[in-house]
Each structure stands twice: as C-alpha cells, then as structure tokens.
Amino acid sequence: MSKPKIAIVVGSTRAARFADVPTQWIAKIAKAHADIDVEIVDLRDWPLPSFDEVASSAWAPSQNEVAQRWQKKVAEFDGFIFTAAEYNHAPTGVLKNAIDYAANEWNKKPAGFVGYGSVGGARAV
C-alpha cells in the first residue's frame, strides 16, 4: 500500500501573514513520520478568482482553467491539514473560496484545521 499523501494548505495569502509559522511547525512534525507524504500547498500559488462558476463543480464542470487545475491538485491528496487565520471573526475569504472551487475532490477524505488569531483561531475553525 502506498503512503497517504497529505496536503498542508496555507489558508492566507497576505504579504505579512503569520501562516508560515504554523505551516512550518505542522510540516516539521508531519515529515517526521515516514509513513506519510506531506506537501505544502500555498494558496498564493493558486490565483482563483472569487467564485463565479454557474454552479458547484459537483453539478457542472468548472470553466476557469485555474479552478480546473486546482481541482486536479486537490484530488491528488488523501487528506488535508488547513492553516486557518481568523480575519474578522471568520476564516479567510481566500480559504473559503478555494474550498468552494472543489467539491467532489474533498469527499471521503479526512481534514483538520489549525486555527490562529486573536482568540486562538476559535472563530476561524
């Protein structure tokens, strides 16, 4: 059996983001386990527009090329760890948007969130 492939999704794209700190901490711990493969997936590398498809990709194929590539990327993984910054009592818009652009690709795969913010990220997760 092949090793599970886990994505650590960086959920903030701000220039002065704190997200790199928890992301590197999670990656260091995860990479210490030889029985899993870990990849950091930075949303800065995925310039998804605000969701503007006719419907969820569960119901209609996405037309946007970046969205199509994003869906293929998400499909590569067996599970996910999201870093979730708290912006204005909620997770970041860019993280929510990235989640919205994929649908079936998330199905039946475990996911965890590491939230951070003014109240420990409680409102981000």
mmCIF file of C-alpha atoms in Angstrom, residues 3 6 9 23-24 32 34 56 61 69 83 91-92 96 101 122-123:
data_model
loop_
_atom_site.group_PDB
_atom_site.id
_atom_site.type_symbol
_atom_site.label_atom_id
_atom_site.label_comp_id
_atom_site.label_asym_id
_atom_site.label_seq_id
_atom_site.Cartn_x
_atom_site.Cartn_y
_atom_site.Cartn_z
ATOM 1 C CA LYS A 3 1.792 6.103 1.784
ATOM 2 C CA ILE A 6 -1.394 14.799 2.973
ATOM 3 C CA VAL A 9 -3.000 24.062 2.834
ATOM 4 C CA THR A 23 2.570 25.740 8.456
ATOM 5 C CA GLN A 24 6.273 25.062 9.006
ATOM 6 C CA ALA A 32 8.990 13.187 10.923
ATOM 7 C CA ALA A 34 7.982 8.177 7.429
ATOM 8 C CA SER A 56 -20.552 23.895 -7.805
ATOM 9 C CA PRO A 61 -17.696 21.376 -14.760
ATOM 10 C CA ARG A 69 -6.034 22.767 -12.168
ATOM 11 C CA THR A 83 -3.985 26.587 8.463
ATOM 12 C CA PRO A 91 -11.704 32.104 8.205
ATOM 13 C CA THR A 92 -10.051 33.937 5.344
ATOM 14 C CA LYS A 96 -13.316 29.619 1.774
ATOM 15 C CA TYR A 101 -13.917 25.713 -6.062
ATOM 16 C CA ALA A 122 -11.573 29.722 17.525
ATOM 17 C CA ARG A 123 -13.695 31.716 15.099
#
